Amino acid sequence: MQIKLYNTLTRKKEDFVPMHGNEVRMYSCGPTVYSYAHIGNFRSYVFVDNLRRTLEYNGYKLKHVMNITDVGHLESDADEGEDKMVKAAKKEHKSPYEIAEFYTKAFFKDMDKLHIERPEIIAKATDHIQEMLEFVKEIMKNGYAYETSTAIYFDVSKLDKYPVLSNRNLEDQIAGARVDVDPEKRNPYDFAIWIKAPANHIMKWDSPWGPSYPGWHLECSAMSRKYLGEVFDIHTGGVDHIPTHHENEIAQSKGAFGKIPAKTWMHVEFLQVNGGKMSKSLGNVYTISELQEKGIEPLAFKLFCYTAHYRTKLNFTFEGALSSQKALNRLRECYIKHKDGSKKIDQSIIDEYKDQFIKAINDDLNIPLAMSIVWEVARNDCKSKELADLMLEFDKVLGLDLANSEDYIKKQSNIKIPEEIKELLEKRKKAREEKDWTLSDEIRDEIKNKGYTVKDTKDGMTIEKI
Ligand code: AMP
Ligand code: ZN
């Protein structure tokens, strides 16, 4: 069945046809490894996982590259501020390489917890400095870049069209550009592809322009060409990449070899928290481990991501995530009931479910619609092994590890109640003895927010993990 994908470049849903037969060549912008990735970042990798798995479900083979940014990503995407890696290194009194190694490991640990498939190729920016340098030389040779006393800048005015991905109005951008930009820039929206390092800068490499380091956008241009060729099938990232990072990747490739590097550009919308931006200053930047501490499994977060289409904003709340945890437990129970069931179901019903499921995922990854079909299968009264197998087949795309449902449920019933919850239970018991029902209810809500449900029975209180 034909896959349709929304292409930011053409602003249309298009029939997806790979360039190299059965192989799909895809590039995903990966993490900047200067701190723990947050759940917003992981929403974007859950989307990439769904995309990979949908392509695989349709019989395609993947050649998928993801970069690890360990140099050059400045505090602002538009060439301003300090290198995020260098800043973190100073703060943690480590070398940028130690910082990168530590947070790369942490990143993949979380990716594994989320059952996100690994790309075939994982490419570190610092391992590709030579390729980047060659790229800069080509851009220079073709007359698309110029040198100033601080950097090599891409001359955007040399392009036939800029921007091409976003509807951004350059005039507005110029008017809004910061006044303290490098006065040697020819155009305010020119961007640095190669930056000359000040004497005390930690991460720098020799180049024809002295000790320097790459601009952030360059690594993706150089590494995607190295592994996937000049033009490949799909390029992914978050919506924040549209106006600057991906726009500039396109500019660089046009400057070096005259082509837009990918045919289909896909962007995932942001995860918000309590209806607003996730930001350190608001104290609402959560990691996967922090969710776990509150009783939300990584896979429940993955299921939470399935409540919205990847091109719409998704609002994270603990309440919402806790309902996804409950839903995941229910899904596992439904799977087990089918697996242990002895009824028979008509093949035509299975085929119909399959047909609906593939239609949903192939329609620009409509996972929320696909989930509604999964729930129909899960809740089907005819408890049969065929339906359990069908759930496992759908799980090839969802990656919720349903095959191990029994283990998860067992683990949950053996779960140790944390001291903090035990203390709250004691407090609640006392409140009830003193007939302080308001306090008792408040404590019950607090316990619920921490991922446990208290039930009052004739024999006393019971506690369960949500
Ligand atoms: P970074 O490590 O900052 O380079 O970001 C890694 C990926 O996460 C990029 O594809 C970003 O677009 C994406 N991203 C960052 N914040 C969010 C968010 N709140 N929701 C969804 N994706 C995000
Ligand atoms: Zn990138």
PDB file of N, CA, C and O in Angstrom, residues 90-146:
ATOM      1  N   LYS A  90      33.005  23.449  31.095  1.00  0.00           N
ATOM      2  CA  LYS A  90      33.508  24.380  32.123  1.00  0.00           C
ATOM      3  C   LYS A  90      32.710  24.195  33.409  1.00  0.00           C
ATOM      4  O   LYS A  90      33.264  24.145  34.503  1.00  0.00           O
ATOM      5  N   LYS A  91      31.387  24.075  33.253  1.00  0.00           N
ATOM      6  CA  LYS A  91      30.521  23.973  34.417  1.00  0.00           C
ATOM      7  C   LYS A  91      30.796  22.696  35.212  1.00  0.00           C
ATOM      8  O   LYS A  91      30.820  22.689  36.440  1.00  0.00           O
ATOM      9  N   GLU A  92      31.026  21.593  34.494  1.00  0.00           N
ATOM     10  CA  GLU A  92      31.190  20.306  35.184  1.00  0.00           C
ATOM     11  C   GLU A  92      32.657  19.951  35.426  1.00  0.00           C
ATOM     12  O   GLU A  92      32.958  18.842  35.861  1.00  0.00           O
ATOM     13  N   HIS A  93      33.567  20.889  35.094  1.00  0.00           N
ATOM     14  CA  HIS A  93      35.017  20.675  35.263  1.00  0.00           C
ATOM     15  C   HIS A  93      35.483  19.383  34.592  1.00  0.00           C
ATOM     16  O   HIS A  93      36.196  18.567  35.172  1.00  0.00           O
ATOM     17  N   LYS A  94      35.024  19.185  33.377  1.00  0.00           N
ATOM     18  CA  LYS A  94      35.436  18.014  32.600  1.00  0.00           C
ATOM     19  C   LYS A  94      35.839  18.502  31.218  1.00  0.00           C
ATOM     20  O   LYS A  94      35.605  19.673  30.881  1.00  0.00           O
ATOM     21  N   SER A  95      36.390  17.592  30.403  1.00  0.00           N
ATOM     22  CA  SER A  95      36.691  18.003  29.032  1.00  0.00           C
ATOM     23  C   SER A  95      35.404  17.857  28.217  1.00  0.00           C
ATOM     24  O   SER A  95      34.534  17.042  28.571  1.00  0.00           O
ATOM     25  N   PRO A  96      35.293  18.606  27.103  1.00  0.00           N
ATOM     26  CA  PRO A  96      34.082  18.457  26.271  1.00  0.00           C
ATOM     27  C   PRO A  96      33.897  17.017  25.808  1.00  0.00           C
ATOM     28  O   PRO A  96      32.770  16.555  25.646  1.00  0.00           O
ATOM     29  N   TYR A  97      35.028  16.273  25.640  1.00  0.00           N
ATOM     30  CA  TYR A  97      34.926  14.888  25.173  1.00  0.00           C
ATOM     31  C   TYR A  97      34.312  13.994  26.255  1.00  0.00           C
ATOM     32  O   TYR A  97      33.532  13.089  25.974  1.00  0.00           O
ATOM     33  N   GLU A  98      34.695  14.276  27.510  1.00  0.00           N
ATOM     34  CA  GLU A  98      34.105  13.502  28.621  1.00  0.00           C
ATOM     35  C   GLU A  98      32.612  13.798  28.737  1.00  0.00           C
ATOM     36  O   GLU A  98      31.805  12.903  28.960  1.00  0.00           O
ATOM     37  N   ILE A  99      32.289  15.087  28.585  1.00  0.00           N
ATOM     38  CA  ILE A  99      30.869  15.479  28.637  1.00  0.00           C
ATOM     39  C   ILE A  99      30.094  14.741  27.548  1.00  0.00           C
ATOM     40  O   ILE A  99      29.047  14.144  27.795  1.00  0.00           O
ATOM     41  N   ALA A 100      30.650  14.757  26.332  1.00  0.00           N
ATOM     42  CA  ALA A 100      29.966  14.125  25.194  1.00  0.00           C
ATOM     43  C   ALA A 100      29.780  12.634  25.441  1.00  0.00           C
ATOM     44  O   ALA A 100      28.694  12.093  25.214  1.00  0.00           O
ATOM     45  N   GLU A 101      30.822  11.983  25.940  1.00  0.00           N
ATOM     46  CA  GLU A 101      30.740  10.537  26.145  1.00  0.00           C
ATOM     47  C   GLU A 101      29.668  10.206  27.194  1.00  0.00           C
ATOM     48  O   GLU A 101      28.847   9.310  26.993  1.00  0.00           O
ATOM     49  N   PHE A 102      29.679  10.969  28.264  1.00  0.00           N
ATOM     50  CA  PHE A 102      28.737  10.711  29.352  1.00  0.00           C
ATOM     51  C   PHE A 102      27.284  10.863  28.884  1.00  0.00           C
ATOM     52  O   PHE A 102      26.453   9.980  29.072  1.00  0.00           O
ATOM     53  N   TYR A 103      27.006  11.995  28.222  1.00  0.00           N
ATOM     54  CA  TYR A 103      25.609  12.248  27.846  1.00  0.00           C
ATOM     55  C   TYR A 103      25.166  11.446  26.617  1.00  0.00           C
ATOM     56  O   TYR A 103      23.976  11.222  26.425  1.00  0.00           O
ATOM     57  N   THR A 104      26.135  10.999  25.808  1.00  0.00           N
ATOM     58  CA  THR A 104      25.759  10.132  24.682  1.00  0.00           C
ATOM     59  C   THR A 104      25.295   8.790  25.243  1.00  0.00           C
ATOM     60  O   THR A 104      24.278   8.236  24.818  1.00  0.00           O
ATOM     61  N   LYS A 105      26.042   8.286  26.216  1.00  0.00           N
ATOM     62  CA  LYS A 105      25.650   7.008  26.845  1.00  0.00           C
ATOM     63  C   LYS A 105      24.275   7.130  27.476  1.00  0.00           C
ATOM     64  O   LYS A 105      23.415   6.262  27.323  1.00  0.00           O
ATOM     65  N   ALA A 106      24.068   8.231  28.210  1.00  0.00           N
ATOM     66  CA  ALA A 106      22.778   8.444  28.892  1.00  0.00           C
ATOM     67  C   ALA A 106      21.651   8.507  27.855  1.00  0.00           C
ATOM     68  O   ALA A 106      20.565   7.964  28.057  1.00  0.00           O
ATOM     69  N   PHE A 107      21.946   9.157  26.729  1.00  0.00           N
ATOM     70  CA  PHE A 107      20.940   9.302  25.666  1.00  0.00           C
ATOM     71  C   PHE A 107      20.516   7.922  25.146  1.00  0.00           C
ATOM     72  O   PHE A 107      19.321   7.620  25.051  1.00  0.00           O
ATOM     73  N   PHE A 108      21.490   7.071  24.854  1.00  0.00           N
ATOM     74  CA  PHE A 108      21.132   5.765  24.285  1.00  0.00           C
ATOM     75  C   PHE A 108      20.487   4.840  25.321  1.00  0.00           C
ATOM     76  O   PHE A 108      19.692   3.976  24.971  1.00  0.00           O
ATOM     77  N   LYS A 109      20.827   5.072  26.579  1.00  0.00           N
ATOM     78  CA  LYS A 109      20.169   4.290  27.624  1.00  0.00           C
ATOM     79  C   LYS A 109      18.659   4.602  27.609  1.00  0.00           C
ATOM     80  O   LYS A 109      17.825   3.706  27.652  1.00  0.00           O
ATOM     81  N   ASP A 110      18.351   5.894  27.516  1.00  0.00           N
ATOM     82  CA  ASP A 110      16.935   6.287  27.452  1.00  0.00           C
ATOM     83  C   ASP A 110      16.275   5.810  26.154  1.00  0.00           C
ATOM     84  O   ASP A 110      15.114   5.407  26.153  1.00  0.00           O
ATOM     85  N   MET A 111      17.020   5.881  25.052  1.00  0.00           N
ATOM     86  CA  MET A 111      16.472   5.408  23.759  1.00  0.00           C
ATOM     87  C   MET A 111      16.092   3.928  23.885  1.00  0.00           C
ATOM     88  O   MET A 111      15.049   3.503  23.391  1.00  0.00           O
ATOM     89  N   ASP A 112      16.955   3.151  24.561  1.00  0.00           N
ATOM     90  CA  ASP A 112      16.670   1.721  24.729  1.00  0.00           C
ATOM     91  C   ASP A 112      15.449   1.514  25.616  1.00  0.00           C
ATOM     92  O   ASP A 112      14.619   0.649  25.350  1.00  0.00           O
ATOM     93  N   LYS A 113      15.349   2.328  26.669  1.00  0.00           N
ATOM     94  CA  LYS A 113      14.182   2.195  27.560  1.00  0.00           C
ATOM     95  C   LYS A 113      12.900   2.445  26.775  1.00  0.00           C
ATOM     96  O   LYS A 113      11.854   1.911  27.085  1.00  0.00           O
ATOM     97  N   LEU A 114      12.988   3.324  25.784  1.00  0.00           N
ATOM     98  CA  LEU A 114      11.810   3.670  24.980  1.00  0.00           C
ATOM     99  C   LEU A 114      11.605   2.696  23.809  1.00  0.00           C
ATOM    100  O   LEU A 114      10.725   2.895  22.988  1.00  0.00           O
ATOM    101  N   HIS A 115      12.459   1.694  23.718  1.00  0.00           N
ATOM    102  CA  HIS A 115      12.419   0.740  22.600  1.00  0.00           C
ATOM    103  C   HIS A 115      12.427   1.480  21.261  1.00  0.00           C
ATOM    104  O   HIS A 115      11.616   1.201  20.381  1.00  0.00           O
ATOM    105  N   ILE A 116      13.325   2.431  21.172  1.00  0.00           N
ATOM    106  CA  ILE A 116      13.506   3.156  19.909  1.00  0.00           C
ATOM    107  C   ILE A 116      14.642   2.457  19.151  1.00  0.00           C
ATOM    108  O   ILE A 116      15.719   2.254  19.717  1.00  0.00           O
ATOM    109  N   GLU A 117      14.353   2.065  17.917  1.00  0.00           N
ATOM    110  CA  GLU A 117      15.372   1.343  17.149  1.00  0.00           C
ATOM    111  C   GLU A 117      16.581   2.239  16.876  1.00  0.00           C
ATOM    112  O   GLU A 117      16.423   3.430  16.608  1.00  0.00           O
ATOM    113  N   ARG A 118      17.750   1.624  16.894  1.00  0.00           N
ATOM    114  CA  ARG A 118      18.975   2.399  16.605  1.00  0.00           C
ATOM    115  C   ARG A 118      19.131   2.600  15.102  1.00  0.00           C
ATOM    116  O   ARG A 118      18.944   1.655  14.340  1.00  0.00           O
ATOM    117  N   PRO A 119      19.530   3.804  14.705  1.00  0.00           N
ATOM    118  CA  PRO A 119      19.849   4.010  13.288  1.00  0.00           C
ATOM    119  C   PRO A 119      21.029   3.109  12.891  1.00  0.00           C
ATOM    120  O   PRO A 119      21.814   2.707  13.750  1.00  0.00           O
ATOM    121  N   GLU A 120      21.125   2.809  11.614  1.00  0.00           N
ATOM    122  CA  GLU A 120      22.206   1.936  11.146  1.00  0.00           C
ATOM    123  C   GLU A 120      23.558   2.606  11.361  1.00  0.00           C
ATOM    124  O   GLU A 120      24.554   1.958  11.625  1.00  0.00           O
ATOM    125  N   ILE A 121      23.585   3.939  11.227  1.00  0.00           N
ATOM    126  CA  ILE A 121      24.865   4.653  11.369  1.00  0.00           C
ATOM    127  C   ILE A 121      24.690   5.796  12.361  1.00  0.00           C
ATOM    128  O   ILE A 121      23.787   6.624  12.207  1.00  0.00           O
ATOM    129  N   ILE A 122      25.557   5.819  13.376  1.00  0.00           N
ATOM    130  CA  ILE A 122      25.536   6.930  14.332  1.00  0.00           C
ATOM    131  C   ILE A 122      26.860   7.672  14.160  1.00  0.00           C
ATOM    132  O   ILE A 122      27.933   7.071  14.288  1.00  0.00           O
ATOM    133  N   ALA A 123      26.770   8.947  13.818  1.00  0.00           N
ATOM    134  CA  ALA A 123      27.976   9.674  13.399  1.00  0.00           C
ATOM    135  C   ALA A 123      28.242  10.874  14.315  1.00  0.00           C
ATOM    136  O   ALA A 123      27.379  11.749  14.457  1.00  0.00           O
ATOM    137  N   LYS A 124      29.424  10.850  14.918  1.00  0.00           N
ATOM    138  CA  LYS A 124      29.801  11.951  15.822  1.00  0.00           C
ATOM    139  C   LYS A 124      30.410  13.089  15.023  1.00  0.00           C
ATOM    140  O   LYS A 124      31.285  12.850  14.179  1.00  0.00           O
ATOM    141  N   ALA A 125      30.025  14.300  15.315  1.00  0.00           N
ATOM    142  CA  ALA A 125      30.553  15.445  14.558  1.00  0.00           C
ATOM    143  C   ALA A 125      32.080  15.510  14.641  1.00  0.00           C
ATOM    144  O   ALA A 125      32.757  15.706  13.621  1.00  0.00           O
ATOM    145  N   THR A 126      32.650  15.301  15.829  1.00  0.00           N
ATOM    146  CA  THR A 126      34.108  15.458  15.969  1.00  0.00           C
ATOM    147  C   THR A 126      34.886  14.379  15.194  1.00  0.00           C
ATOM    148  O   THR A 126      36.088  14.525  14.987  1.00  0.00           O
ATOM    149  N   ASP A 127      34.225  13.309  14.777  1.00  0.00           N
ATOM    150  CA  ASP A 127      34.902  12.299  13.952  1.00  0.00           C
ATOM    151  C   ASP A 127      34.881  12.680  12.475  1.00  0.00           C
ATOM    152  O   ASP A 127      35.375  11.923  11.636  1.00  0.00           O
ATOM    153  N   HIS A 128      34.257  13.795  12.140  1.00  0.00           N
ATOM    154  CA  HIS A 128      34.081  14.141  10.723  1.00  0.00           C
ATOM    155  C   HIS A 128      34.561  15.559  10.411  1.00  0.00           C
ATOM    156  O   HIS A 128      34.030  16.227   9.521  1.00  0.00           O
ATOM    157  N   ILE A 129      35.577  15.997  11.146  1.00  0.00           N
ATOM    158  CA  ILE A 129      36.079  17.360  10.942  1.00  0.00           C
ATOM    159  C   ILE A 129      36.659  17.514   9.524  1.00  0.00           C
ATOM    160  O   ILE A 129      36.428  18.524   8.855  1.00  0.00           O
ATOM    161  N   GLN A 130      37.365  16.476   9.042  1.00  0.00           N
ATOM    162  CA  GLN A 130      37.979  16.575   7.705  1.00  0.00           C
ATOM    163  C   GLN A 130      36.914  16.729   6.624  1.00  0.00           C
ATOM    164  O   GLN A 130      37.037  17.562   5.718  1.00  0.00           O
ATOM    165  N   GLU A 131      35.841  15.918   6.741  1.00  0.00           N
ATOM    166  CA  GLU A 131      34.751  15.989   5.755  1.00  0.00           C
ATOM    167  C   GLU A 131      34.119  17.383   5.773  1.00  0.00           C
ATOM    168  O   GLU A 131      33.765  17.948   4.740  1.00  0.00           O
ATOM    169  N   MET A 132      34.024  17.941   6.977  1.00  0.00           N
ATOM    170  CA  MET A 132      33.407  19.273   7.091  1.00  0.00           C
ATOM    171  C   MET A 132      34.309  20.334   6.449  1.00  0.00           C
ATOM    172  O   MET A 132      33.847  21.232   5.755  1.00  0.00           O
ATOM    173  N   LEU A 133      35.600  20.169   6.710  1.00  0.00           N
ATOM    174  CA  LEU A 133      36.562  21.122   6.152  1.00  0.00           C
ATOM    175  C   LEU A 133      36.515  21.096   4.616  1.00  0.00           C
ATOM    176  O   LEU A 133      36.526  22.141   3.956  1.00  0.00           O
ATOM    177  N   GLU A 134      36.442  19.877   4.058  1.00  0.00           N
ATOM    178  CA  GLU A 134      36.352  19.739   2.602  1.00  0.00           C
ATOM    179  C   GLU A 134      35.093  20.441   2.084  1.00  0.00           C
ATOM    180  O   GLU A 134      35.104  21.096   1.044  1.00  0.00           O
ATOM    181  N   PHE A 135      34.017  20.303   2.830  1.00  0.00           N
ATOM    182  CA  PHE A 135      32.736  20.910   2.442  1.00  0.00           C
ATOM    183  C   PHE A 135      32.879  22.432   2.381  1.00  0.00           C
ATOM    184  O   PHE A 135      32.420  23.087   1.438  1.00  0.00           O
ATOM    185  N   VAL A 136      33.545  22.984   3.397  1.00  0.00           N
ATOM    186  CA  VAL A 136      33.737  24.440   3.431  1.00  0.00           C
ATOM    187  C   VAL A 136      34.563  24.880   2.215  1.00  0.00           C
ATOM    188  O   VAL A 136      34.229  25.874   1.559  1.00  0.00           O
ATOM    189  N   LYS A 137      35.600  24.078   1.921  1.00  0.00           N
ATOM    190  CA  LYS A 137      36.460  24.452   0.786  1.00  0.00           C
ATOM    191  C   LYS A 137      35.659  24.478  -0.517  1.00  0.00           C
ATOM    192  O   LYS A 137      35.826  25.366  -1.352  1.00  0.00           O
ATOM    193  N   GLU A 138      34.771  23.477  -0.671  1.00  0.00           N
ATOM    194  CA  GLU A 138      33.953  23.434  -1.900  1.00  0.00           C
ATOM    195  C   GLU A 138      33.039  24.661  -1.997  1.00  0.00           C
ATOM    196  O   GLU A 138      32.903  25.267  -3.052  1.00  0.00           O
ATOM    197  N   ILE A 139      32.438  24.995  -0.842  1.00  0.00           N
ATOM    198  CA  ILE A 139      31.521  26.150  -0.834  1.00  0.00           C
ATOM    199  C   ILE A 139      32.307  27.420  -1.190  1.00  0.00           C
ATOM    200  O   ILE A 139      31.863  28.250  -1.992  1.00  0.00           O
ATOM    201  N   MET A 140      33.504  27.523  -0.630  1.00  0.00           N
ATOM    202  CA  MET A 140      34.367  28.689  -0.900  1.00  0.00           C
ATOM    203  C   MET A 140      34.720  28.749  -2.385  1.00  0.00           C
ATOM    204  O   MET A 140      34.611  29.784  -3.028  1.00  0.00           O
ATOM    205  N   LYS A 141      35.129  27.568  -2.896  1.00  0.00           N
ATOM    206  CA  LYS A 141      35.563  27.491  -4.310  1.00  0.00           C
ATOM    207  C   LYS A 141      34.422  27.914  -5.242  1.00  0.00           C
ATOM    208  O   LYS A 141      34.647  28.572  -6.259  1.00  0.00           O
ATOM    209  N   ASN A 142      33.215  27.563  -4.878  1.00  0.00           N
ATOM    210  CA  ASN A 142      32.058  27.909  -5.721  1.00  0.00           C
ATOM    211  C   ASN A 142      31.568  29.337  -5.501  1.00  0.00           C
ATOM    212  O   ASN A 142      30.561  29.742  -6.075  1.00  0.00           O
ATOM    213  N   GLY A 143      32.243  30.057  -4.635  1.00  0.00           N
ATOM    214  CA  GLY A 143      31.924  31.478  -4.452  1.00  0.00           C
ATOM    215  C   GLY A 143      30.737  31.763  -3.551  1.00  0.00           C
ATOM    216  O   GLY A 143      30.160  32.849  -3.597  1.00  0.00           O
ATOM    217  N   TYR A 144      30.358  30.789  -2.724  1.00  0.00           N
ATOM    218  CA  TYR A 144      29.195  30.991  -1.852  1.00  0.00           C
ATOM    219  C   TYR A 144      29.584  31.392  -0.430  1.00  0.00           C
ATOM    220  O   TYR A 144      28.720  31.489   0.432  1.00  0.00           O
ATOM    221  N   ALA A 145      30.891  31.540  -0.181  1.00  0.00           N
ATOM    222  CA  ALA A 145      31.278  31.883   1.195  1.00  0.00           C
ATOM    223  C   ALA A 145      32.431  32.875   1.157  1.00  0.00           C
ATOM    224  O   ALA A 145      33.126  33.011   0.142  1.00  0.00           O
ATOM    225  N   TYR A 146      32.608  33.583   2.246  1.00  0.00           N
ATOM    226  CA  TYR A 146      33.689  34.569   2.319  1.00  0.00           C
ATOM    227  C   TYR A 146      34.279  34.574   3.724  1.00  0.00           C
ATOM    228  O   TYR A 146      33.630  34.166   4.694  1.00  0.00           O
TER     229      TYR A 146
END
